[in-house]
Every structure is written in structure tokens, then in C-alpha cells.
PDB file of C-alpha atoms in Angstrom:
ATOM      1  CA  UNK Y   1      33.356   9.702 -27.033  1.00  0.00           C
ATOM      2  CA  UNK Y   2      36.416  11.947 -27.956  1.00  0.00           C
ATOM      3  CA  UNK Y   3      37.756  11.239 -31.317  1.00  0.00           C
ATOM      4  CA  UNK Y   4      41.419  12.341 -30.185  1.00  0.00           C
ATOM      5  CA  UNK Y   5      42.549   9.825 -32.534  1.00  0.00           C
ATOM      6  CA  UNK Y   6      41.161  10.765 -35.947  1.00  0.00           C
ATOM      7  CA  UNK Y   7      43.460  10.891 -38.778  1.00  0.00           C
ATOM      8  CA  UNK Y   8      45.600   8.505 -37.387  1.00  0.00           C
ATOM      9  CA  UNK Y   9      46.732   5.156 -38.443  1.00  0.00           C
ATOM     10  CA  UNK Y  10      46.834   2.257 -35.884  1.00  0.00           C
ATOM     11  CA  UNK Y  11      48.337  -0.822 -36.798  1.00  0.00           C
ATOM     12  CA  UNK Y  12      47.127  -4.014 -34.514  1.00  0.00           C
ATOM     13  CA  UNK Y  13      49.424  -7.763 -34.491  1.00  0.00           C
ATOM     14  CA  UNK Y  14      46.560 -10.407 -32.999  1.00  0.00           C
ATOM     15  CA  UNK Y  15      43.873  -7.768 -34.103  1.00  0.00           C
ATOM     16  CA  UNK Y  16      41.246 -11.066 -35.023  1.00  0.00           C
ATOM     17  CA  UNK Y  17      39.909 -11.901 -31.833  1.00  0.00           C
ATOM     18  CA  UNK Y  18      40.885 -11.080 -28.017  1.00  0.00           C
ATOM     19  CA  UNK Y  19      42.627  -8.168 -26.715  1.00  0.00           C
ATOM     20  CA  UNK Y  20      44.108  -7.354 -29.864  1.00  0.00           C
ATOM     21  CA  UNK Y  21      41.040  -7.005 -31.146  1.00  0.00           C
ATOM     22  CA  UNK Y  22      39.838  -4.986 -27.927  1.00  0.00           C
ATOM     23  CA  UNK Y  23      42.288  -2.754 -28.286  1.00  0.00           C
ATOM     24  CA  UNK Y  24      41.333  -1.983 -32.495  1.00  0.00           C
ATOM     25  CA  UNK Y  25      38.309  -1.181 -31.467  1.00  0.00           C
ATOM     26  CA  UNK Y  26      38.767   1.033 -28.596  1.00  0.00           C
ATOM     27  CA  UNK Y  27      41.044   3.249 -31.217  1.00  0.00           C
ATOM     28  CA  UNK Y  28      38.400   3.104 -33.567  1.00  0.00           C
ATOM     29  CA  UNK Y  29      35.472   4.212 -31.610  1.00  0.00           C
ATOM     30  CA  UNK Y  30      37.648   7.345 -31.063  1.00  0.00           C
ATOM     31  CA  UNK Y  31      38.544   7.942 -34.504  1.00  0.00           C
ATOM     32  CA  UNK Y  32      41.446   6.441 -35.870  1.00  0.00           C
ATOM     33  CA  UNK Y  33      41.937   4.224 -38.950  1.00  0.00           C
ATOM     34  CA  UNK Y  34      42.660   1.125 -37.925  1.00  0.00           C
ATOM     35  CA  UNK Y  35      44.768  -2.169 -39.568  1.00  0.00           C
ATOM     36  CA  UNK Y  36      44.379  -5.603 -38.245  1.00  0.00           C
ATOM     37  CA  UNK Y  37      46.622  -7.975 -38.962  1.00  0.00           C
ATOM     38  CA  UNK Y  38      46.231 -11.954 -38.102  1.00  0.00           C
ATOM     39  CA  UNK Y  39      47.087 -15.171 -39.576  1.00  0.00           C
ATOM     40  CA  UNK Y  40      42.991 -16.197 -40.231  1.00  0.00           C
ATOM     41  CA  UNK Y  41      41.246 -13.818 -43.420  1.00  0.00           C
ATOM     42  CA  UNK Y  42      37.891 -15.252 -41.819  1.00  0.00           C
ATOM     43  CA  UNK Y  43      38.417 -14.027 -37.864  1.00  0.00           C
ATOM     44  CA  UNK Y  44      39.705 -10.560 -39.688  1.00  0.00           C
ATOM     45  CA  UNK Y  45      36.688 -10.135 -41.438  1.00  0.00           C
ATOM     46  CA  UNK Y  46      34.467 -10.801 -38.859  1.00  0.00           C
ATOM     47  CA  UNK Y  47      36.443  -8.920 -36.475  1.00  0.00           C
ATOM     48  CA  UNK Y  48      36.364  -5.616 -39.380  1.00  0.00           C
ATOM     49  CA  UNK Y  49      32.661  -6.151 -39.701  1.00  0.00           C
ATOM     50  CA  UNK Y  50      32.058  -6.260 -35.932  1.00  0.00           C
ATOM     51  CA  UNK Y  51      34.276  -2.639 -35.733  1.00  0.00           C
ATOM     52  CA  UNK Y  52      32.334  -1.269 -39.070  1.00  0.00           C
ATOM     53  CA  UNK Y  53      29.154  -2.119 -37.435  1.00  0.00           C
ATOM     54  CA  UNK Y  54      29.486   0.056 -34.193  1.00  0.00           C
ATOM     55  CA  UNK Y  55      29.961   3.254 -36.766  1.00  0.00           C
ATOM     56  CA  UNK Y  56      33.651   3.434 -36.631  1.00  0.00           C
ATOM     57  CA  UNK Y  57      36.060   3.591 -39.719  1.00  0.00           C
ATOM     58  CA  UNK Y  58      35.935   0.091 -41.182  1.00  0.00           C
ATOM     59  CA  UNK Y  59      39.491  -1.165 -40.452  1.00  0.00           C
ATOM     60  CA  UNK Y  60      41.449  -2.561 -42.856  1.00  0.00           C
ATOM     61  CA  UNK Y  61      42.821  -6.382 -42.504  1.00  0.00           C
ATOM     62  CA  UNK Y  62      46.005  -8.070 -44.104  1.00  0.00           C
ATOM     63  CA  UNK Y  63      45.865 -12.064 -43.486  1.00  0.00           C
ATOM     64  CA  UNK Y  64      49.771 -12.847 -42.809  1.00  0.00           C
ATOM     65  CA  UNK Y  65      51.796 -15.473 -40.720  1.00  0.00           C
ATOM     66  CA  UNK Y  66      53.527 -12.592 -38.252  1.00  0.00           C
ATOM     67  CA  UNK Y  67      55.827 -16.015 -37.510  1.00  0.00           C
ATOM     68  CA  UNK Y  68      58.002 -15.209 -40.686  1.00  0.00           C
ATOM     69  CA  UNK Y  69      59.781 -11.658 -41.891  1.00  0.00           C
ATOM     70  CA  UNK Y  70      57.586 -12.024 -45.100  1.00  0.00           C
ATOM     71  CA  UNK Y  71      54.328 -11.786 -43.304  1.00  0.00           C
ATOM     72  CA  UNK Y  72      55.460  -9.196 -41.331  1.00  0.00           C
ATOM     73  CA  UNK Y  73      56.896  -7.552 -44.733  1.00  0.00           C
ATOM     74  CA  UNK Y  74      53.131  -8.174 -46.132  1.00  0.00           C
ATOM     75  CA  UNK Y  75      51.556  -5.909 -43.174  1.00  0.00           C
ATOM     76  CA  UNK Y  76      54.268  -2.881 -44.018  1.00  0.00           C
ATOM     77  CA  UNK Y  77      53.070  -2.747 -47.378  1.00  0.00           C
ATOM     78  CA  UNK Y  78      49.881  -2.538 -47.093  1.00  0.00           C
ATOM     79  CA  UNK Y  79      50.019   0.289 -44.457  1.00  0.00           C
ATOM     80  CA  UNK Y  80      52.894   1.640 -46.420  1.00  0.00           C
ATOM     81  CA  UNK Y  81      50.865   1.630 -49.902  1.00  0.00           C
ATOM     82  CA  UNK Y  82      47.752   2.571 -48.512  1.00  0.00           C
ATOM     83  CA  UNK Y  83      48.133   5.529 -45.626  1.00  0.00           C
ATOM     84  CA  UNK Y  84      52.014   6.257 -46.444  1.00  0.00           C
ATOM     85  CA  UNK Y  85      52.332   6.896 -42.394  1.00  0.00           C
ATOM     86  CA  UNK Y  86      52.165   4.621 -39.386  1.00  0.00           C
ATOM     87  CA  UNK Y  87      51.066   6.609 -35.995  1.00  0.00           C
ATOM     88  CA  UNK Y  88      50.683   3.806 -33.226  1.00  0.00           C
ATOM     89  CA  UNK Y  89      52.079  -0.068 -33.543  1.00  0.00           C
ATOM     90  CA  UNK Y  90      50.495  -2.598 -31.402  1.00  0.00           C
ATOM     91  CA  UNK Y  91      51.558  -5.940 -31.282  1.00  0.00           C
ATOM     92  CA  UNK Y  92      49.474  -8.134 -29.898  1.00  0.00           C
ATOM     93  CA  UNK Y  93      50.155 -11.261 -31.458  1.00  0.00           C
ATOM     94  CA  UNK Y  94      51.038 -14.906 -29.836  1.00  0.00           C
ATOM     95  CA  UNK Y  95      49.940 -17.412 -28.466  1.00  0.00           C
ATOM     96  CA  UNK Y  96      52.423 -19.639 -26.206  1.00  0.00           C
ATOM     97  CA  UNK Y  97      51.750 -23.199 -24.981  1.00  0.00           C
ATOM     98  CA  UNK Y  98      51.303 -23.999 -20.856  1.00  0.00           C
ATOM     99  CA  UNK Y  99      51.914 -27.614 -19.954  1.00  0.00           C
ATOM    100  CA  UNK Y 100      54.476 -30.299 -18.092  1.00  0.00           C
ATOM    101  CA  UNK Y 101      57.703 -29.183 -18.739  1.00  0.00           C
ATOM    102  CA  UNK Y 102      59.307 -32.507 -19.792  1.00  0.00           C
ATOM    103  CA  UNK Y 103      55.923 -32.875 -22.619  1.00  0.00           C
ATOM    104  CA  UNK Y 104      56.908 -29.932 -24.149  1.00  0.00           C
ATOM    105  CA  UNK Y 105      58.384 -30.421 -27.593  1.00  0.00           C
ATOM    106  CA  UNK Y 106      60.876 -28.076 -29.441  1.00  0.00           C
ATOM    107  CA  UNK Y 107      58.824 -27.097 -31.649  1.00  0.00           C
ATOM    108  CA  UNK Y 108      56.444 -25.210 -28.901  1.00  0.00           C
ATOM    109  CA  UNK Y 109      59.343 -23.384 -28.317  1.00  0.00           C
ATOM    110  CA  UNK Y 110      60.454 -22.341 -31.486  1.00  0.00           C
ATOM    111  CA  UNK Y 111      56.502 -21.811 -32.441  1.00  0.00           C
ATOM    112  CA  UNK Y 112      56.216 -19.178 -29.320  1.00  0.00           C
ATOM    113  CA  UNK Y 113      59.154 -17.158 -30.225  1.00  0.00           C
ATOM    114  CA  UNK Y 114      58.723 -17.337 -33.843  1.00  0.00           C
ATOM    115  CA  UNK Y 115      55.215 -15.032 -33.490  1.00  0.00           C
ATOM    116  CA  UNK Y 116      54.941 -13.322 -30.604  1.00  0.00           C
ATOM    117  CA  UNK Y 117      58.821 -12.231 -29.755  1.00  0.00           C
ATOM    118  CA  UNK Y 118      60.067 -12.089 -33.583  1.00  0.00           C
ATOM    119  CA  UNK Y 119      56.678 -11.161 -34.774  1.00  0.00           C
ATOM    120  CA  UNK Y 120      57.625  -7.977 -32.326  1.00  0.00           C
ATOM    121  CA  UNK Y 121      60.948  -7.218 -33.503  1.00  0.00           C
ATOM    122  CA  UNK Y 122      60.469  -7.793 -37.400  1.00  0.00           C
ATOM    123  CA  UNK Y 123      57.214  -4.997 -37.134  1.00  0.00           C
ATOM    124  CA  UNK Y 124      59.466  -2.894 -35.004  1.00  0.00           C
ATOM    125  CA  UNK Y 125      62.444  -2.740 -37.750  1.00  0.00           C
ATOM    126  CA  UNK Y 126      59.935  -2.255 -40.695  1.00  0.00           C
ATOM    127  CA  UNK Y 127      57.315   0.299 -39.004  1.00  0.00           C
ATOM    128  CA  UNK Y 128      60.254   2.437 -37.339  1.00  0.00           C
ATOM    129  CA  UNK Y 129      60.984   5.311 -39.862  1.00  0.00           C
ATOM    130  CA  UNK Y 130      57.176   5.489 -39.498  1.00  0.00           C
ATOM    131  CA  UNK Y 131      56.749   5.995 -36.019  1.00  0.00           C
ATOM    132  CA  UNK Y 132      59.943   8.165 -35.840  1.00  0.00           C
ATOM    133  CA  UNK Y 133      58.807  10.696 -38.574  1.00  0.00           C
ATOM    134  CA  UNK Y 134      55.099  10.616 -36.634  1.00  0.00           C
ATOM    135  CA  UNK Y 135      56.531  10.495 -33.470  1.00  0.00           C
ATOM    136  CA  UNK Y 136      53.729   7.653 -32.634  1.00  0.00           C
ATOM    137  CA  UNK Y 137      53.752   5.253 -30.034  1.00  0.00           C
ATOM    138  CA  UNK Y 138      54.660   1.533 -29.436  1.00  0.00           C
ATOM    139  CA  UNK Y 139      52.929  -1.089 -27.641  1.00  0.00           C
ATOM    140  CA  UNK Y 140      53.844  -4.258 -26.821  1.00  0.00           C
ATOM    141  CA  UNK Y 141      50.986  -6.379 -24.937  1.00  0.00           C
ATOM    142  CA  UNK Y 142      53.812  -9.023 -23.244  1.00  0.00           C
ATOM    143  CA  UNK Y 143      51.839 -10.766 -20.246  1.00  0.00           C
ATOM    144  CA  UNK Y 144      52.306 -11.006 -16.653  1.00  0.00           C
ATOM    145  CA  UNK Y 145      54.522 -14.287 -16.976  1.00  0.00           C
ATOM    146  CA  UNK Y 146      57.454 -11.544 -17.561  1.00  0.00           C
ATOM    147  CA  UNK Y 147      57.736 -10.543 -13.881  1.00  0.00           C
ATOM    148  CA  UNK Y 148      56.268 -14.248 -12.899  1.00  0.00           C
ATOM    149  CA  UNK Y 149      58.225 -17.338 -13.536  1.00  0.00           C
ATOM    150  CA  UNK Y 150      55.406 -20.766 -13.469  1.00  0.00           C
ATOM    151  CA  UNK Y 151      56.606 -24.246 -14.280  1.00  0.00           C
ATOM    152  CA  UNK Y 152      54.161 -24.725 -15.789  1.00  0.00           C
ATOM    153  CA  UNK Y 153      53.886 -21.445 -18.154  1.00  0.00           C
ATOM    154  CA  UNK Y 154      57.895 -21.763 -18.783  1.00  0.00           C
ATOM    155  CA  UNK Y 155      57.454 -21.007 -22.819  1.00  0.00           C
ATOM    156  CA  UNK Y 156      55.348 -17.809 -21.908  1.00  0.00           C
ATOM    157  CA  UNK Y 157      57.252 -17.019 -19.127  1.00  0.00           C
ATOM    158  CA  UNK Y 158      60.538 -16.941 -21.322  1.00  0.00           C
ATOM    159  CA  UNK Y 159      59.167 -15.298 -24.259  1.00  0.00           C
ATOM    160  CA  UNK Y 160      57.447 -12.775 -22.197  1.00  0.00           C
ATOM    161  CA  UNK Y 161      60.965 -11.759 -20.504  1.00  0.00           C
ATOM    162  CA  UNK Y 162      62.377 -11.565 -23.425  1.00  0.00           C
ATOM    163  CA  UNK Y 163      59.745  -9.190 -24.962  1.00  0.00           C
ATOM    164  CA  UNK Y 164      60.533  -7.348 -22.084  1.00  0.00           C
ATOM    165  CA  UNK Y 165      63.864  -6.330 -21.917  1.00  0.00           C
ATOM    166  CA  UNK Y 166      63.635  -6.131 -25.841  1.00  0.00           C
ATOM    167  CA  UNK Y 167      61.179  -3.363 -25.141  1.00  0.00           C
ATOM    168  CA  UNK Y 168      62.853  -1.581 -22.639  1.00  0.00           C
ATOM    169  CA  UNK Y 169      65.856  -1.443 -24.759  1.00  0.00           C
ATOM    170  CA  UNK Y 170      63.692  -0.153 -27.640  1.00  0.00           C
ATOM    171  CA  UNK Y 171      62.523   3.003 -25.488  1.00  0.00           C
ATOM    172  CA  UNK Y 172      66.299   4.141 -25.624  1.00  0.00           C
ATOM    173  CA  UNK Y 173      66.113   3.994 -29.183  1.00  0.00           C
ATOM    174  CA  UNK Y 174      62.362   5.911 -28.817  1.00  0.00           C
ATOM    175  CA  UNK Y 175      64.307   8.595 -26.792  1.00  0.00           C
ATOM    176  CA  UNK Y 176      66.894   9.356 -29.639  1.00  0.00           C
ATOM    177  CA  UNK Y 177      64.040   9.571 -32.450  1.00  0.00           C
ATOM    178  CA  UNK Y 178      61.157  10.898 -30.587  1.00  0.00           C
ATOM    179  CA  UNK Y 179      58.866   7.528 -30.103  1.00  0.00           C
ATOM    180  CA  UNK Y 180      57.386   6.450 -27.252  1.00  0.00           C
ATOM    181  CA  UNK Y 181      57.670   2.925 -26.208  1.00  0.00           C
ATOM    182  CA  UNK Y 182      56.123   0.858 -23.282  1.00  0.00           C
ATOM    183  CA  UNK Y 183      54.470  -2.176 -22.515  1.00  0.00           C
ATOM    184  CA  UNK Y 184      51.471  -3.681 -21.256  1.00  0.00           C
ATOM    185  CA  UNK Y 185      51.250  -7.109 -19.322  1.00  0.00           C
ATOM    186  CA  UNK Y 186      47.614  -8.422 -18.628  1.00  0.00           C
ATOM    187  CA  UNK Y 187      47.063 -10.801 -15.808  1.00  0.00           C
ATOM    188  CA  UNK Y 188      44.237 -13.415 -16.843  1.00  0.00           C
ATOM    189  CA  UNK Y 189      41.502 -11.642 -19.416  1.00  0.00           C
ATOM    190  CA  UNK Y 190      38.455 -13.465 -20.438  1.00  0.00           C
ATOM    191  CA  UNK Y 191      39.858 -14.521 -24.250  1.00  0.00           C
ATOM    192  CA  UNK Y 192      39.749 -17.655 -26.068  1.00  0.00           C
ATOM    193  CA  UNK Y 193      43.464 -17.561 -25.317  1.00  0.00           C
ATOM    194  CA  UNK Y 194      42.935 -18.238 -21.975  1.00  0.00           C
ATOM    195  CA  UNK Y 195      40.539 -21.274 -21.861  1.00  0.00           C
ATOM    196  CA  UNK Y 196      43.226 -22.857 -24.498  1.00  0.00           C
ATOM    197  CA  UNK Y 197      45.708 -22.133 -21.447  1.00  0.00           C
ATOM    198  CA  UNK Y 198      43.134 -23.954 -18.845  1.00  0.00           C
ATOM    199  CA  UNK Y 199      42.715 -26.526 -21.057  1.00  0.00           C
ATOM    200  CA  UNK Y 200      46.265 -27.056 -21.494  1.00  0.00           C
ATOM    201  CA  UNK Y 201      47.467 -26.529 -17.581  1.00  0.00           C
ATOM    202  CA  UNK Y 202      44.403 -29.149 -17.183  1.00  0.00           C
ATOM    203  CA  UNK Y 203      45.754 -31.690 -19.436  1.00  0.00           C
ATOM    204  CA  UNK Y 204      49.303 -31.107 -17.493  1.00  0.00           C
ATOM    205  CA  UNK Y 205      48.213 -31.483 -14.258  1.00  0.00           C
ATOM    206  CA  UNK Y 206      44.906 -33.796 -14.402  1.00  0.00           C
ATOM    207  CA  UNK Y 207      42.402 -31.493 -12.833  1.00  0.00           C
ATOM    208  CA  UNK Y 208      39.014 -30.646 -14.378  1.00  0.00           C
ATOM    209  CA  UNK Y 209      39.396 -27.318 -16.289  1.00  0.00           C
ATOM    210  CA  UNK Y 210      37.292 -25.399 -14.137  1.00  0.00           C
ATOM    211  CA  UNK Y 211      39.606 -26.326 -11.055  1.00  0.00           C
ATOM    212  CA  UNK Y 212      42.471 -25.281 -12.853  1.00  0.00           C
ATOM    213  CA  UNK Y 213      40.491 -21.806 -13.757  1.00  0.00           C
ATOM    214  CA  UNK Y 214      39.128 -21.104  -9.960  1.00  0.00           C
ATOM    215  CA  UNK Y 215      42.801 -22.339  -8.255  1.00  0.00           C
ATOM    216  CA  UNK Y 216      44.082 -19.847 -10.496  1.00  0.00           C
ATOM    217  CA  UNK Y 217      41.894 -17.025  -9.423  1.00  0.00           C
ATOM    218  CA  UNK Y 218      42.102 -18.064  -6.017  1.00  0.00           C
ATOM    219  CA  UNK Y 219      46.364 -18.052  -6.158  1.00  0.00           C
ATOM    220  CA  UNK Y 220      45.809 -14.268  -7.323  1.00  0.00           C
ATOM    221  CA  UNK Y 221      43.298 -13.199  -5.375  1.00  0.00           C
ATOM    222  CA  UNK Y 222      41.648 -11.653  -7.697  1.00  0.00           C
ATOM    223  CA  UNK Y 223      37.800 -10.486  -7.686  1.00  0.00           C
ATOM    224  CA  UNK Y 224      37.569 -11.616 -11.213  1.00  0.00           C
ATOM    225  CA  UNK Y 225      39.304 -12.107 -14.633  1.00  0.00           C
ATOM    226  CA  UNK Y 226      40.224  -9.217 -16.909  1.00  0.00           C
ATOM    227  CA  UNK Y 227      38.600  -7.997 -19.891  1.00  0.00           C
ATOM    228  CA  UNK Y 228      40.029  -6.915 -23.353  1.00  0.00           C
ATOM    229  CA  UNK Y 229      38.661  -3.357 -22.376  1.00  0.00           C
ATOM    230  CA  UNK Y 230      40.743  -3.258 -19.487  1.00  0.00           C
ATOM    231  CA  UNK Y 231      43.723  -3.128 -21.812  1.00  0.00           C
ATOM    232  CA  UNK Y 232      42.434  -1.156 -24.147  1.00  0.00           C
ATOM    233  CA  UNK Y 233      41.894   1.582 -21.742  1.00  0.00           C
ATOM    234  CA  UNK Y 234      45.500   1.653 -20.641  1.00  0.00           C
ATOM    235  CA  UNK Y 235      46.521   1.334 -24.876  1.00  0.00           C
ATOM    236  CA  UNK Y 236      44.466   4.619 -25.554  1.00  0.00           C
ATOM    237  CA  UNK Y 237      46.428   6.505 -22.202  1.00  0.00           C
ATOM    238  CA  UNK Y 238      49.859   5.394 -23.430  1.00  0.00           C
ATOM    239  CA  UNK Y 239      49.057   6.851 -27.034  1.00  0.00           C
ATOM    240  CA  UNK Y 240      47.533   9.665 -26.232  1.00  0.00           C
ATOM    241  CA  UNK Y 241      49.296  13.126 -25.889  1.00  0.00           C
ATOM    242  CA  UNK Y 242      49.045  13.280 -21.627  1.00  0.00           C
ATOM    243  CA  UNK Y 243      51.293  10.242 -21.690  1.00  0.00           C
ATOM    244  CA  UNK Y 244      54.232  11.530 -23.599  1.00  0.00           C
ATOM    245  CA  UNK Y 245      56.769  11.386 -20.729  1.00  0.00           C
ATOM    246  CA  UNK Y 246      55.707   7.814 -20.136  1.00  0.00           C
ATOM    247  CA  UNK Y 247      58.209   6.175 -21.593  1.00  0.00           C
ATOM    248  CA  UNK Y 248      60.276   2.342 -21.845  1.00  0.00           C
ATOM    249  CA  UNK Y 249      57.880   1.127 -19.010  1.00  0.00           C
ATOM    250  CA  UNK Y 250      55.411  -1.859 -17.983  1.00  0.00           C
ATOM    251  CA  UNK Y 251      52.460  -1.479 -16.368  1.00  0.00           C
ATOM    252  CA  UNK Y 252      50.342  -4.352 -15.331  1.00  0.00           C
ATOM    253  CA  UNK Y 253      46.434  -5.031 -15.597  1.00  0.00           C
ATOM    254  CA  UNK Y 254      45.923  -7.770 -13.899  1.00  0.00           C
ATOM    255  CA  UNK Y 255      43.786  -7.028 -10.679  1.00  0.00           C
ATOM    256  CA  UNK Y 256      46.760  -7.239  -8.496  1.00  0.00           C
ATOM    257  CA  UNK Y 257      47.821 -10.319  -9.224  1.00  0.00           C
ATOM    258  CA  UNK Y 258      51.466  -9.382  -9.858  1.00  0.00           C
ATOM    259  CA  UNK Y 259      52.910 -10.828  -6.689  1.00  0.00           C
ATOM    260  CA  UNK Y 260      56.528  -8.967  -6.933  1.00  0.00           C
ATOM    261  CA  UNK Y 261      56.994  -5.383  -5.898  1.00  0.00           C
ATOM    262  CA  UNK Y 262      56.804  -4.210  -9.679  1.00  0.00           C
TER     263      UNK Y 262
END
């Protein structure tokens, strides 16, 4: 495997488990130091030993709550103290609720912005004069709820639109100081993430969970459900050197399931 990324430093939001943690790895196994950064030391570790174990650089992990500036602050400084230089930014983190509309309570709301949309913007502002004097790369893993409005997804949905347009704006920035920015938005990918979501549209609508998972499939017409390494794949192109006029756009994995004309 081509270790095109050796000697850089990749820093990973929602690195623990899922495609965050797909997406570590896949940087890893071609080279490149890697940080993970999640809210559970535990899922870090395990998710570090599972990297260190396929021969790759064992990755280093900082346990923060990406919710607040101070965890976000926490991840800086260790990538700040330890490598002095930030190449690629991922962020990967959040976790939104599905459900009834009318059953949702503030606090869902507050909860989904707080880590996935703020989580965003706080790692942005701290990692920039990084990524400007690497000129690295940006990635923010939004969702196809961006481009797909659900009642029932409506916290996702929002966020997700708000991630981006916040990262299309950022790609003007990224023109000015010489770092690309884009985003990815995965359709349905076999995580733990997304049984919580069948769970949840299940408890919302009163259908078994597996009725909610194969309507789903069926509504997108899709062969089957993503896989972290789907992402990854597309991560690695955007970073990489043949993608440097790729810039301040979204591209979806998601089998086709996108049912708009972008």
C-alpha cells in the first residue's frame, strides 16, 4: 500500500468507533501519524490498539467532550505539544437524534449542535494556522440529511445544512491561505450510529427495527448499506496531492441514494 502519507499528522473528531475511526485507519495504513480524539478513553484505546495492531503508527488519543471549546482546546494541545504541525483535520464527530418531531426535547437540539456543528467550527479556529502553514486539507464528514430534508431526521437534517454552508464558506477562506476544504456526506454506513438511528425512527414510528432498516433501503434503492471504508477511500483522494483543485465541495457516498440532482 503506498505510504503517500508518511510524516504527516492527521487529526480525527469521532476517531473511537465508526467512520471516524475508518477513516484513522485508512491514513494510517498509508503512513501517517494519526490523533483520535473522542469523548470515551476506553473506545480510544481500543480503537489505537486495533490501528497499532495492523502495523501502522500507533495513533495517539486525547479523551475530550468536542461539545465544549475546552475539549476542543484539549485536542490542539496535544497535537500542538506533541508534532508542532497539523497536516489534515477530520471531523467526524456527532451523533444527532431521529424521532417524532413534537417528542423531541430542546435539549436534543442543543446536544446535536453543541458536538457535531460547534465541535466543527471550534477545531477549525484552533487547527487553522496549522493547516494554512502546511497547506493540509479539511474534512468535514456532514451526512446526506444536508441535501435531504426527513421529518423525521429534522435535528440531523438541520445540523447537517448548517455544516454545510459553514464548509463551503470555509473553502473561501482555504483559497486565500492555501487549504483545501470539502466535505463528505455518507448515505446509510453499517456503524453503531446507525442502528441507534433505527432504533430511534422505530420507537417514532412503531415498526419493528428491522422494518424501519429494509423500508429505508428500499426508499433508496440501494443494493446495500455503506461501509466506513467507503468513506475513507474518498478522505485519502481529497487529501492527497491529485485532488488539490478540489476544493469547497460535497460529494456523496451513499449508493445513489441522494434523490436531488446534487
Amino acid at each position: 500500500m503506498s505510504q503517500e502519507f508518511t510524516g504527516k499528522i492527521i487529526a480525527v473528531s469521532g476517531a473511537s468507533r465508526g467512520i471516524g475511526h475508518g477513516i484513522a485507519a485508512a491514513f494510517a495504513a498509508r503512513g501517517a501519524q494519526t490523533v483520535l480524539a473522542a469523548s470515551s478513553i476506553e473506545n480510544l484505546e481500543t480503537a489505537a490498539h486495533a490501528i497499532a495492531g495492523t502495523g501502522a503508527l500507533r495513533p495517539e488519543i486525547c479523551a475530550a467532550d468536542l461539545r465544549t471549546e475546552e475539549g476542543c482546546k484539549t485536542v490542539f494541545a496535544l497535537v500542538s505539544e506533541k508534532f508542532g504541525r497539523c497536516d489534515v483535520l477530520v471531523n467526524s464527530a456527532g451523533a444527532t437524534r431521529a424521532g417524532a418531531f413534537l417528542n423531541l426535547p430542546e435539549e436534543a437540539w442543543h446536544d446535536g449542535f453543541a458536538l457535531k456543528f460547534f465541535g466543527s467550527v471550534n477545531l477549525c479556529r484552533l487547527f487553522w494556522p496549522m493547516l494554512k502553514a502546511s497547506g493540509g486539507h479539511v474534512i468535514n464528514i456532514i451526512g446526506g440529511a444536508a441535501r435531504t430534508p426527513d421529518p423525521g431526521f429534522l435535528i440531523g437534517g438541520s445540523v447537517n445544512a448548517a455544516m454545510h454552508n459553514f464548509t463551503k464558506g470555509l473553502s473561501g477562506l482555504g483559497k486565500q491561505d492555501g487549504v483545501n476544504v470539502n466535505a463528505i456526506l455518507p448515505g446509510l454506513t453499517e456503524t453503531g450510529r446507525v442502528a441507534q438511528l433505527f432504533q430511534q425512527r422505530a420507537a417514532a414510528s412503531g415498526k419493528s427495527i428491522e422494518a424501519e432498516r429494509q423500508a429505508q433501503i428500499e426508499r433508496e434503492g440501494l443494493t446495500r448499506l455503506g461501509r466506513p471504508e467507503d468513506v475513507a477511500a474518498l478522505a485519502i483522494f481529497l487529501c492527497s496531492e491529485s485532488a488539490r483543485h478540489i476544493q469547497g465541495t460535497a460529494i456523496a457516498v451513499d449508493g445513489g441514494g441522494t434523490p436531488g440532482l446534487y
